[in-house]
Coordinates of C-alpha atoms in Angstrom, one line a residue:
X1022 CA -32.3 46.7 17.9
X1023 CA -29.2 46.2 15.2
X1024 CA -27.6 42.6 15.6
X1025 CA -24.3 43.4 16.5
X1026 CA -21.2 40.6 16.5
X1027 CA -20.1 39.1 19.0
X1028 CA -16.9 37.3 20.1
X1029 CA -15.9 33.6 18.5
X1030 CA -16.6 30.8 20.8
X1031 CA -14.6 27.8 20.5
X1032 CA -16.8 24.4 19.7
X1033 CA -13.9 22.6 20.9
X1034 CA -10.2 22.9 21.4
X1035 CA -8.7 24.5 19.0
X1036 CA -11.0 26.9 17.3
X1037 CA -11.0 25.6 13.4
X1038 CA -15.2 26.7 13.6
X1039 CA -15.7 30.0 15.0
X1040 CA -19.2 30.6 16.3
X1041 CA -20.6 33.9 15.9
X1042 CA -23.7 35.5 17.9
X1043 CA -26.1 38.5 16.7
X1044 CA -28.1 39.2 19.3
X1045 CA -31.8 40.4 19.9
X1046 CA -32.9 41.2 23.9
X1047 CA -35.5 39.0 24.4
X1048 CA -36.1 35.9 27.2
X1049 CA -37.6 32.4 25.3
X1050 CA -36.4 29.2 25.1
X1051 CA -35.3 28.3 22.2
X1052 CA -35.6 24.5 20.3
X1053 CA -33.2 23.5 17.5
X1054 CA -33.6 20.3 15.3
X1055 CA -30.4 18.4 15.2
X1056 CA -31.2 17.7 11.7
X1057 CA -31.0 21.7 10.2
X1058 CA -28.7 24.5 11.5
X1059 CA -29.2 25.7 14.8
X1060 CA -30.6 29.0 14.0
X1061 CA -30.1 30.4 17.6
X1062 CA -27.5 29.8 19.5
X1063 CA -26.7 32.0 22.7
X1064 CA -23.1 33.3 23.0
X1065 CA -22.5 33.0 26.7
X1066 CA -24.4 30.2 27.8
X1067 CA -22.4 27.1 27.8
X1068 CA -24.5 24.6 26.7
X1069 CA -24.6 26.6 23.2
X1070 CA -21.4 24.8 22.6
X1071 CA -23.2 21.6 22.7
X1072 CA -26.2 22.8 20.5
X1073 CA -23.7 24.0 17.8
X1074 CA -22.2 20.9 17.9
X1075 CA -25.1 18.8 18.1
X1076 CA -24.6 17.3 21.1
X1077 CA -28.1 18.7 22.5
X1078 CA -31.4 19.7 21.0
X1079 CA -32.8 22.6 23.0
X1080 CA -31.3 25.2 25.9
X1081 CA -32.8 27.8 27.2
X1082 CA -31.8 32.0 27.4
X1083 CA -32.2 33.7 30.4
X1084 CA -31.4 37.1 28.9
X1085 CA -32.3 37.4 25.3
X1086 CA -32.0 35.2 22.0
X1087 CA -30.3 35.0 18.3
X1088 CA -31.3 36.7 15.5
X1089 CA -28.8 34.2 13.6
X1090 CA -25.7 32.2 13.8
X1091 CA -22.7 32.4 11.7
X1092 CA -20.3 29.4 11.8
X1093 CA -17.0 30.4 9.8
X1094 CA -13.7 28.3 9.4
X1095 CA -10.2 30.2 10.9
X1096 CA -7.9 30.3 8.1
X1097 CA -5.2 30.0 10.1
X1098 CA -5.8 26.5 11.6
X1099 CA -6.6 25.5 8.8
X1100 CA -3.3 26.2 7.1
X1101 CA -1.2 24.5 10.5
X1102 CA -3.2 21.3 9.8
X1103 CA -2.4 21.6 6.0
X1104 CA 0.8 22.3 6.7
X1105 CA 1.2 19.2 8.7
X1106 CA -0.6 17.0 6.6
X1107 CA 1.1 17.8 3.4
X1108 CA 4.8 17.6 5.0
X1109 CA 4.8 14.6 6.6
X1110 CA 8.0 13.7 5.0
X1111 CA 9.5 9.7 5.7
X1112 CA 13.0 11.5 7.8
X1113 CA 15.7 9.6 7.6
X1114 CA 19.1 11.8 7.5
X1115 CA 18.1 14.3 9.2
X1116 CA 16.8 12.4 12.6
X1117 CA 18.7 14.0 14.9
X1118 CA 20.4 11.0 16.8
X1119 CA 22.0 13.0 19.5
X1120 CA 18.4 15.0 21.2
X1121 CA 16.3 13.0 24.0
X1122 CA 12.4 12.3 23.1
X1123 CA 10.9 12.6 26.0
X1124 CA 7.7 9.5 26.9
X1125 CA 5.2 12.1 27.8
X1126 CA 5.6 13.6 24.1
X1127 CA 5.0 10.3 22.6
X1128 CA 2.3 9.7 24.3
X1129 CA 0.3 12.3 24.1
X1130 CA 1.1 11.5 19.9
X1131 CA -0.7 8.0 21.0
X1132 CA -3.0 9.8 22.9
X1133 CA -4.0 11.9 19.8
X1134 CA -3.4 8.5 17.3
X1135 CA -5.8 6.7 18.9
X1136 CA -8.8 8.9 18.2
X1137 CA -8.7 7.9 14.6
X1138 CA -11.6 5.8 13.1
X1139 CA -11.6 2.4 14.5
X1140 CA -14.0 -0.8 12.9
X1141 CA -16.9 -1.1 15.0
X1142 CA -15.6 1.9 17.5
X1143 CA -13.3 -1.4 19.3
X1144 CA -9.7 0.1 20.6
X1145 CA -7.6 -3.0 19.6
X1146 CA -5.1 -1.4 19.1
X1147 CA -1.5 -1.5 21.8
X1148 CA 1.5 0.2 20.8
X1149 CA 5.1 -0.4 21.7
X1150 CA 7.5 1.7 22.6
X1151 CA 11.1 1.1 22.4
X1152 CA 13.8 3.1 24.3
X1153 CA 16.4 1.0 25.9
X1154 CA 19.6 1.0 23.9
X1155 CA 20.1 -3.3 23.8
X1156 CA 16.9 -3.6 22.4
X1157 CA 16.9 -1.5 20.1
X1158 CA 20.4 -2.6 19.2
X1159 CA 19.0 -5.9 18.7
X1160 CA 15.7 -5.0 16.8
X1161 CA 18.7 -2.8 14.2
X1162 CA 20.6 -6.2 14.0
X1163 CA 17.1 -7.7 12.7
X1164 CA 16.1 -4.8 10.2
X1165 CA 19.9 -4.9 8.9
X1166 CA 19.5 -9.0 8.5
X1167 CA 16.0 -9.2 6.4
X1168 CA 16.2 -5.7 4.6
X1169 CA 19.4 -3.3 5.7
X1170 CA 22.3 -5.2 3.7
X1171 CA 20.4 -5.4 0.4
X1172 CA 19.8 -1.5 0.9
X1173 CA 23.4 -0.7 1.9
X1174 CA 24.6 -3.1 -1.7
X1175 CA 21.7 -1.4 -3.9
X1176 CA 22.6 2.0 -2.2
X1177 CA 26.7 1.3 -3.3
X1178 CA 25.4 0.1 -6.7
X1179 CA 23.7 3.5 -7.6
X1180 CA 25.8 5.9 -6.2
X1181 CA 26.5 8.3 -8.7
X1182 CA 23.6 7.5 -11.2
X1183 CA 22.0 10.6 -10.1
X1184 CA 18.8 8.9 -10.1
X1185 CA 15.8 9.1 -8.1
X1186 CA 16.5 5.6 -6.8
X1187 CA 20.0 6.5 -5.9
X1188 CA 18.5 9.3 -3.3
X1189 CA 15.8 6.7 -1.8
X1190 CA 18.5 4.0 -1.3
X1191 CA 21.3 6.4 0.4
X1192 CA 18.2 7.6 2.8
X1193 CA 17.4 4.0 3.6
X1194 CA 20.6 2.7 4.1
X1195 CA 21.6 5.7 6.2
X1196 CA 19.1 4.6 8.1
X1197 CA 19.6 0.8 8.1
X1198 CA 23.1 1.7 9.4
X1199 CA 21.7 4.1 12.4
X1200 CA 18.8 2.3 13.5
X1201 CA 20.3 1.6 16.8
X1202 CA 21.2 5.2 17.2
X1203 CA 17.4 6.5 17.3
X1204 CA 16.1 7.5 20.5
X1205 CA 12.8 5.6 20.4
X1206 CA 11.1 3.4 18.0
X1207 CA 7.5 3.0 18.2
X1208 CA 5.4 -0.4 17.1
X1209 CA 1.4 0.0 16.4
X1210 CA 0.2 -3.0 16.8
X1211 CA -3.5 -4.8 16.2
X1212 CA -5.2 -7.3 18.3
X1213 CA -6.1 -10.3 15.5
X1214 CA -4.3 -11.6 12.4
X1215 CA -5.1 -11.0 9.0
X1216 CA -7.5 -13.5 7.3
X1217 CA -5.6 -12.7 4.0
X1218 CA -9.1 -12.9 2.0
X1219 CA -8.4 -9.6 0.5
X1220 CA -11.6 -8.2 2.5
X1221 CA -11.7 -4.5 5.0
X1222 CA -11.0 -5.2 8.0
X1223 CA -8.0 -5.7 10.4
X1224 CA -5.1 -3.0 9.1
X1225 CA -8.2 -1.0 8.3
X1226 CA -8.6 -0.1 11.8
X1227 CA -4.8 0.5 12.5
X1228 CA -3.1 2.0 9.4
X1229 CA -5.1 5.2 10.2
X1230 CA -4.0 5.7 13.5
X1231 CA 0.0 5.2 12.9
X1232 CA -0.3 7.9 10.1
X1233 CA -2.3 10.2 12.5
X1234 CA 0.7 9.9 15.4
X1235 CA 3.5 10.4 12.7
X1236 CA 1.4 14.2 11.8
X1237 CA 1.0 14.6 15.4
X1238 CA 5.4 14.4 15.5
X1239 CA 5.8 16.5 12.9
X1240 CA 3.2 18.8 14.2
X1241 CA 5.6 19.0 17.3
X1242 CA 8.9 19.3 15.5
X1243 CA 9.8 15.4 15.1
X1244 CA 10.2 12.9 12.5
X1245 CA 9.3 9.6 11.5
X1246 CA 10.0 7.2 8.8
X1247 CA 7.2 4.3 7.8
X1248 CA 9.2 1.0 7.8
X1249 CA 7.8 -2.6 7.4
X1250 CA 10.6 -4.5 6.0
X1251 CA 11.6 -5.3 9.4
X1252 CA 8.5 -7.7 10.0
X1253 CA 10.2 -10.0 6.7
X1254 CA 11.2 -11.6 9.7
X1255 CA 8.1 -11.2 12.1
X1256 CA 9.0 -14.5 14.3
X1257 CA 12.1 -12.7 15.8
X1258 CA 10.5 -9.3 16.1
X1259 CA 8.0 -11.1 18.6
X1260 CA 10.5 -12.8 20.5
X1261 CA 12.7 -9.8 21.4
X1262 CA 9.6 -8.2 22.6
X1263 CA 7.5 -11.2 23.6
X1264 CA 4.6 -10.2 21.2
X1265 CA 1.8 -12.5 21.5
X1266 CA 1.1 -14.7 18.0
X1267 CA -2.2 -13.2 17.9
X1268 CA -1.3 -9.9 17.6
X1269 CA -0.1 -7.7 14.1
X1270 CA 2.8 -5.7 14.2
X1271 CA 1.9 -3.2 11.5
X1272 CA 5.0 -0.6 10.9
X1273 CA 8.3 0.6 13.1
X1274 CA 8.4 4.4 13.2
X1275 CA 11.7 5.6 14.2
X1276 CA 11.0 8.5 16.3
X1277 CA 13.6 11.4 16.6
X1278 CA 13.2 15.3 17.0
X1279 CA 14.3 16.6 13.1
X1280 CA 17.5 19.2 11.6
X1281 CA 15.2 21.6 10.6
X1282 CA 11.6 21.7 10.3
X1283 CA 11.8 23.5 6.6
X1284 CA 10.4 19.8 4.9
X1285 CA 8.2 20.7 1.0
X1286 CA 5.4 19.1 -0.3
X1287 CA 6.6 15.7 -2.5
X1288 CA 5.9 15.4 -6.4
X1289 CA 2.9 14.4 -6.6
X1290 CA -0.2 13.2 -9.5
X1291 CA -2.7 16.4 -8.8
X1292 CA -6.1 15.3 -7.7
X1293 CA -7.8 16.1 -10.6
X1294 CA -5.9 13.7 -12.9
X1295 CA -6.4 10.5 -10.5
X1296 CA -9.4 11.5 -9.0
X1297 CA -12.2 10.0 -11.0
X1298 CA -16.4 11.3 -11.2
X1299 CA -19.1 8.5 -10.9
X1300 CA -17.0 6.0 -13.0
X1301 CA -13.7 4.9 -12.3
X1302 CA -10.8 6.4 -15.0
X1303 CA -13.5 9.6 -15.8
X1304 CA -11.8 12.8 -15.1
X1305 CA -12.9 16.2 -15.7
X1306 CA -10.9 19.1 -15.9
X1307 CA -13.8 21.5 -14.4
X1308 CA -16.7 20.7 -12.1
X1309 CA -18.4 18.6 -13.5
X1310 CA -21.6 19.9 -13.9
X1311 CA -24.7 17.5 -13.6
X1312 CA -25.5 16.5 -16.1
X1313 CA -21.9 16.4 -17.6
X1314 CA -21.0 18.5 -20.5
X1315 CA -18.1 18.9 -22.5
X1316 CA -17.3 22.7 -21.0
X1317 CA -16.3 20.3 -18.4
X1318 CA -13.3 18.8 -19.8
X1319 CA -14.2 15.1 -19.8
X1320 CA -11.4 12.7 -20.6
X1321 CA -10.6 9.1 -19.6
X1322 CA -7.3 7.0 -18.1
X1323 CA -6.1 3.6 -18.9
X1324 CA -3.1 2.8 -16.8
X1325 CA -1.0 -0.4 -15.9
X1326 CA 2.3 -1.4 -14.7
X1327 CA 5.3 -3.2 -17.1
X1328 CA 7.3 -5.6 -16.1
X1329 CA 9.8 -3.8 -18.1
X1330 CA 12.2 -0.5 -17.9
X1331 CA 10.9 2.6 -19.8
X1332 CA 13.4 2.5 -22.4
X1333 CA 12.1 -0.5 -23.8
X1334 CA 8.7 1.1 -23.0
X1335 CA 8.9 4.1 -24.9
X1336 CA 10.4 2.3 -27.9
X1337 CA 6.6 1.2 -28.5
X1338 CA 4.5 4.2 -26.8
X1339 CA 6.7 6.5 -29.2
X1340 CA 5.3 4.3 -32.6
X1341 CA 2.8 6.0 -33.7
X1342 CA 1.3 3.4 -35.8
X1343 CA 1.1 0.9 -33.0
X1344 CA -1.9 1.5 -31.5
X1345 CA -4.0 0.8 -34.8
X1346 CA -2.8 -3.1 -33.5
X1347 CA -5.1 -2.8 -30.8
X1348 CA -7.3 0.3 -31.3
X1349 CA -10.8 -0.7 -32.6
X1350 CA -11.0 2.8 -34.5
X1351 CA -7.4 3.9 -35.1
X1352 CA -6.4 2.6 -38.3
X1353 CA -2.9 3.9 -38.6
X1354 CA -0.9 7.1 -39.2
X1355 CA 2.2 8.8 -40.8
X1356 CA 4.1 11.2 -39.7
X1357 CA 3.9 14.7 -42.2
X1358 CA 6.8 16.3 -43.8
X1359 CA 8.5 17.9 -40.7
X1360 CA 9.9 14.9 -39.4
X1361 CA 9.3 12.5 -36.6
X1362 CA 8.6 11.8 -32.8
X1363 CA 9.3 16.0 -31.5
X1364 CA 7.9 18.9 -30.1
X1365 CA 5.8 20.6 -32.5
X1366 CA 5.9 17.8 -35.2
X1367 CA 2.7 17.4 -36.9
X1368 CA 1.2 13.5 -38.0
X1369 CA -1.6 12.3 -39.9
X1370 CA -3.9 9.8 -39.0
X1371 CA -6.4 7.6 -40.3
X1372 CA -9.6 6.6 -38.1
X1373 CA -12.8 4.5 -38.6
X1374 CA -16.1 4.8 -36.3
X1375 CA -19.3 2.7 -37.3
X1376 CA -21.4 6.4 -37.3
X1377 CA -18.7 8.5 -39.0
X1378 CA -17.0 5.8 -42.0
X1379 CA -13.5 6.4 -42.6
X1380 CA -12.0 10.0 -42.2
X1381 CA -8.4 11.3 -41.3
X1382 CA -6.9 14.1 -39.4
X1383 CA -4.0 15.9 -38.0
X1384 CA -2.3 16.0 -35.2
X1385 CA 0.6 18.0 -33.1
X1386 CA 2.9 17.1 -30.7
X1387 CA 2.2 19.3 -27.6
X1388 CA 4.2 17.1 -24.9
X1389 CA 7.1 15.6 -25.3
X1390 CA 10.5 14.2 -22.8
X1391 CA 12.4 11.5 -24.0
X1392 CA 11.5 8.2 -21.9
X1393 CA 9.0 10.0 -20.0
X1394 CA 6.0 11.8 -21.9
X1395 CA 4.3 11.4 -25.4
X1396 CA 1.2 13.5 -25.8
X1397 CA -0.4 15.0 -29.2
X1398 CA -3.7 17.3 -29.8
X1399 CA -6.1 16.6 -33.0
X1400 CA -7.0 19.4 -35.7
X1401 CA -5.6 22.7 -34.1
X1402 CA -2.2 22.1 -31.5
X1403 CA -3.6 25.3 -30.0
X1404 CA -7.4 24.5 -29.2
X1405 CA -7.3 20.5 -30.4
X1406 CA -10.1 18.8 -30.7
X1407 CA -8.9 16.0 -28.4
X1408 CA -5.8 15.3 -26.5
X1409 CA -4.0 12.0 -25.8
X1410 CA -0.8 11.3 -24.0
X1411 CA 1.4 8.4 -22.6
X1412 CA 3.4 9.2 -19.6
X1413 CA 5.9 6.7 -18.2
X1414 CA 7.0 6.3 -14.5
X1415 CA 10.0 4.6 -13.4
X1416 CA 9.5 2.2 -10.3
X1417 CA 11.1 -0.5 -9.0
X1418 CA 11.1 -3.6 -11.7
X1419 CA 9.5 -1.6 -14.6
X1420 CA 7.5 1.2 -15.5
X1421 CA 3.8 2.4 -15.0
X1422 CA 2.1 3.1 -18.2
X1423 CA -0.7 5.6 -18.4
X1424 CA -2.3 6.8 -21.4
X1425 CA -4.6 10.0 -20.6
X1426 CA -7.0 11.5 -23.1
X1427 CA -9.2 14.5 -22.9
X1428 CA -12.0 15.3 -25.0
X1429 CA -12.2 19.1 -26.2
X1430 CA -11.7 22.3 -26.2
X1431 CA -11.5 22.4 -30.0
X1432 CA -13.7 20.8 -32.9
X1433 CA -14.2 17.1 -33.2
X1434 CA -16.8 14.9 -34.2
X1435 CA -17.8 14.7 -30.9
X1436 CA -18.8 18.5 -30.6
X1437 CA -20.3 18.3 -34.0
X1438 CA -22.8 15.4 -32.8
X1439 CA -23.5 17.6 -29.7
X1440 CA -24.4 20.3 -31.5
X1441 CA -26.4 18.5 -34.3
X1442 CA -28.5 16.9 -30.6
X1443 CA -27.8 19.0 -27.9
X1444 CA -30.4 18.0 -25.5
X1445 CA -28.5 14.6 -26.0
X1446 CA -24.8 15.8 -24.9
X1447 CA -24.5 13.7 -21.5
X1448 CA -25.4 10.6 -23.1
X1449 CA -23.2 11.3 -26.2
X1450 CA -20.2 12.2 -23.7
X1451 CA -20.7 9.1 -21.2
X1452 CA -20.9 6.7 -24.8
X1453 CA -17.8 8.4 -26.0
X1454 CA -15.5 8.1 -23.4
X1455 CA -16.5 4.2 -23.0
X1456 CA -15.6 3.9 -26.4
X1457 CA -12.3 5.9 -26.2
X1458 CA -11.5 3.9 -22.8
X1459 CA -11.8 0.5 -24.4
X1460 CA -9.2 1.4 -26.9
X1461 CA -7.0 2.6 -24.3
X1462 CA -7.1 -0.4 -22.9
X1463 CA -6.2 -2.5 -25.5
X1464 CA -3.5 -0.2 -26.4
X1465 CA -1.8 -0.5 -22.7
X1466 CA -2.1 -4.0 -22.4
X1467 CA -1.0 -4.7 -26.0
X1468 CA 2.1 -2.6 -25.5
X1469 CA 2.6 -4.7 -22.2
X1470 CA 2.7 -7.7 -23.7
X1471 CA 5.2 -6.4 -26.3
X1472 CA 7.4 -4.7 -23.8
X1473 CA 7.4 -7.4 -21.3
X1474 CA 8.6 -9.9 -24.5
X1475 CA 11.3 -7.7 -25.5
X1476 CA 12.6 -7.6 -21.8
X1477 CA 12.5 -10.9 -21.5
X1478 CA 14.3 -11.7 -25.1
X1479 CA 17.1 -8.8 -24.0
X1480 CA 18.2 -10.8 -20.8
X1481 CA 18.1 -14.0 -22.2
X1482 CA 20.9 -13.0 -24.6
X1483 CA 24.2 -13.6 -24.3
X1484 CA 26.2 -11.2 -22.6
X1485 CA 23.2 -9.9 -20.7
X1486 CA 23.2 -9.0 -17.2
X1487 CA 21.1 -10.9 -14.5

């Protein structure tokens, strides 16, 4: 008889696995290893649920039995739990203030927080919920005292920079000032205080679980916003609540239905630049393939924050003969007749390796924003050899550095040793990019050093701003 489809059966809740049954009339029991995929699974028996979810190892069919299973995933709630997920957005303006959140709605968000990984499968977790006005006037009075009025002077200080500090600060302080106004305010907190040895453990069985009921909110047309500054002054927090010493308060979530639901995705590194392969700093811009080869677009990251703002930063990542103070190969450079540091401006430098002597070679600009990005490709600016490239992010106090290369598509010595040993190309790869990251790290800490010195030397003069 043809195996026919039959309808999905849902695993459990919602359906994100849809079960499928082709059937074959026959009576047998049937025995599945938990270890492999249930081959048979029965579409109206009820304990097939548990065999396709493991819970059970055998069943048996009164009426007939599987020619074969097909598990697929529904696209659609898949993309809801995306959707939620990725737009998770901290809310502060846009909490609407004036609509009641009902208790049952917040806790069933608990309800669905707490099934979130906890160490050693131990519920220590007890959250607190606050909802009458005085309180949470009081709790506002406590946020505004250790955090709120620095955000409301640092919020006055930027407006009209147009920067992206000046958004972050207005949002806080606007919230700072409203606290009060917020129909609940939930506190996760842990039973235990941190040990402070730097080791997994307490907020490892906690963080999870507040980020899982904030998704559940927005899932459900609500916002929250992750705030911890409040607990600068933790002593107080505990005795308008009468919070036991032993327990961790962990992070206030002001809780408020939201104007609009229409929140986008924030800016964001993509995963395949700070996600890194078997070695920490490798990235690949395909696969990678096992063993790795360099159709797989190896490269390398060096990266470290600067106690410095990136204007004094760039000053040095935009000298292109600084690295050869640092670089154990790069020996120097000078830029070629069509100027200096622009888009499409060629350069020529000189490099040493212990295997290749002395050789030179040119390179294009192919990134470049002022303060921001620095990037050039070697031999050909359309299929280089190898391409480097300093970007610079402001953050509060200074500026992260991080200096990216990535070996390929084009020529190099690289390729050519590849090609002279090709049974050899892992190993050459892997002993390349160790050598190119030990450079970078010299580079990023020497231009540190330097930046930090000149930010030091530029407040120390007179006239200079504290």
């Amino acid at each position: 008889m043809k195996a026919s489809r039959g309808r999905p059966l849902r695993v459990s809740g919602p359906p994100i696995v849809l079960v499928w049954a082709r059937f074959v009339p026959r009576s047998e029991t049937i025995r599945a290893q938990k270890t492999r995929r249930p081959r048979l699974v029965p579409t109206t028996n009820p304990a097939a649920l548990q065999l396709a979810s493991g819970r059970c190892d055998w069943l048996r069919v009164p009426t007939g039995h599987l020619e074969e299973l097909v598990v697929e995933i529904d696209p659609g709630v898949v993309d809801a739990i995306d959707v939620a997920l990725t737009t998770t957005r901290a809310v502060r303006k846009r909490l609407d203030l004036e609509r009641e959140v009902s208790e049952e709605l917040i806790l069933d968000c608990i309800d669905i927080a707490e099934q979130a990984p906890t160490g050693g499968n131990l519920g220590s977790r007890r959250w607190l919920v606050v909802r009458d006005p005085e309180r949470k006037r009081q709790l506002a009075e406590i946020y505004m005292a250790s955090a709120g009025g620095w955000m409301l002077k640092a919020r006055d200080a930027l407006a009209g920079s147009g920067t992206e500090q000046e958004r972050m600060m207005s949002s806080a302080a606007h919230l700072a000032e409203h606290l009060a106004e917020v129909p609940a305010i939930v506190i996760p907190t842990i039973i235990g205080r941190h040990d402070g040895s730097g080791r997994p453990g307490l907020f490892d069985s906690v963080v999870q679980a507040a980020w899982s009921f904030c998704v559940a909110m927005r899932a459900r047309g609500l916002g929250t916003a992750w705030v911890t500054a409040v607990f600068a002054d933790e002593s107080k927090v505990k005795e308008l609540f009468g919070i036991p010493d032993h327990m961790t308060e962990i992070v206030m979530l002001p809780v408020a239905w939201t104007k609009g639901t229409d929140f986008k995705l924030a800016p964001r590194h993509p995963a395949r630049e700070i996600t890194y392969f078997d070695g920490f700093g490798r990235t690949y811009e395909r696969g990678p393939s096992s063993p790795i080869r360099m159709a797989d677009g190896p490269g390398t990251v060096a990266e470290v924050d600067i106690d410095a703002p990136a204007s004094v930063v760039w000053e040095f990542v935009s000298d292109i003969e600084l690295p050869a103070r640092f670089s154990e190969e790069f020996l120097g450079a000078s830029w070629d007749a069509d100027g200096g540091p622009a888009l499409g401006a060629s350069f020529t430098g000189r490099n040493q390796h212990p295997a290749a002597g002395e050789w030179e070679v040119q390179s294009y600009i192919i990134a470049y924003e002022a303060e921001q990005t620095f990037g050039w490709g070697s031999v050909d600016p359309e299929t280089p050899g190898a391409r480097w490239q300093f970007d610079l992010e402001s953050m509060p106090g200074g500026t992260r550095l991080r200096f990216v290369a990535k070996l390929g598509p084009g020529w190099s010595g690289t390729t050519a040793a590849i090609d002279a040993m090709p049974d050899k190309e892992h190993r050459i790869l892997h002993g390349r990019l160790r050598e190119v990251n030990a450079n970078m790290e010299r580079t990023v800490q020497g231009i540190k050093e330097l930046a930090e010195a000149r930010a030091r030397e530029s407040k120390s003069e007179p006239g200079a701003r504290s």
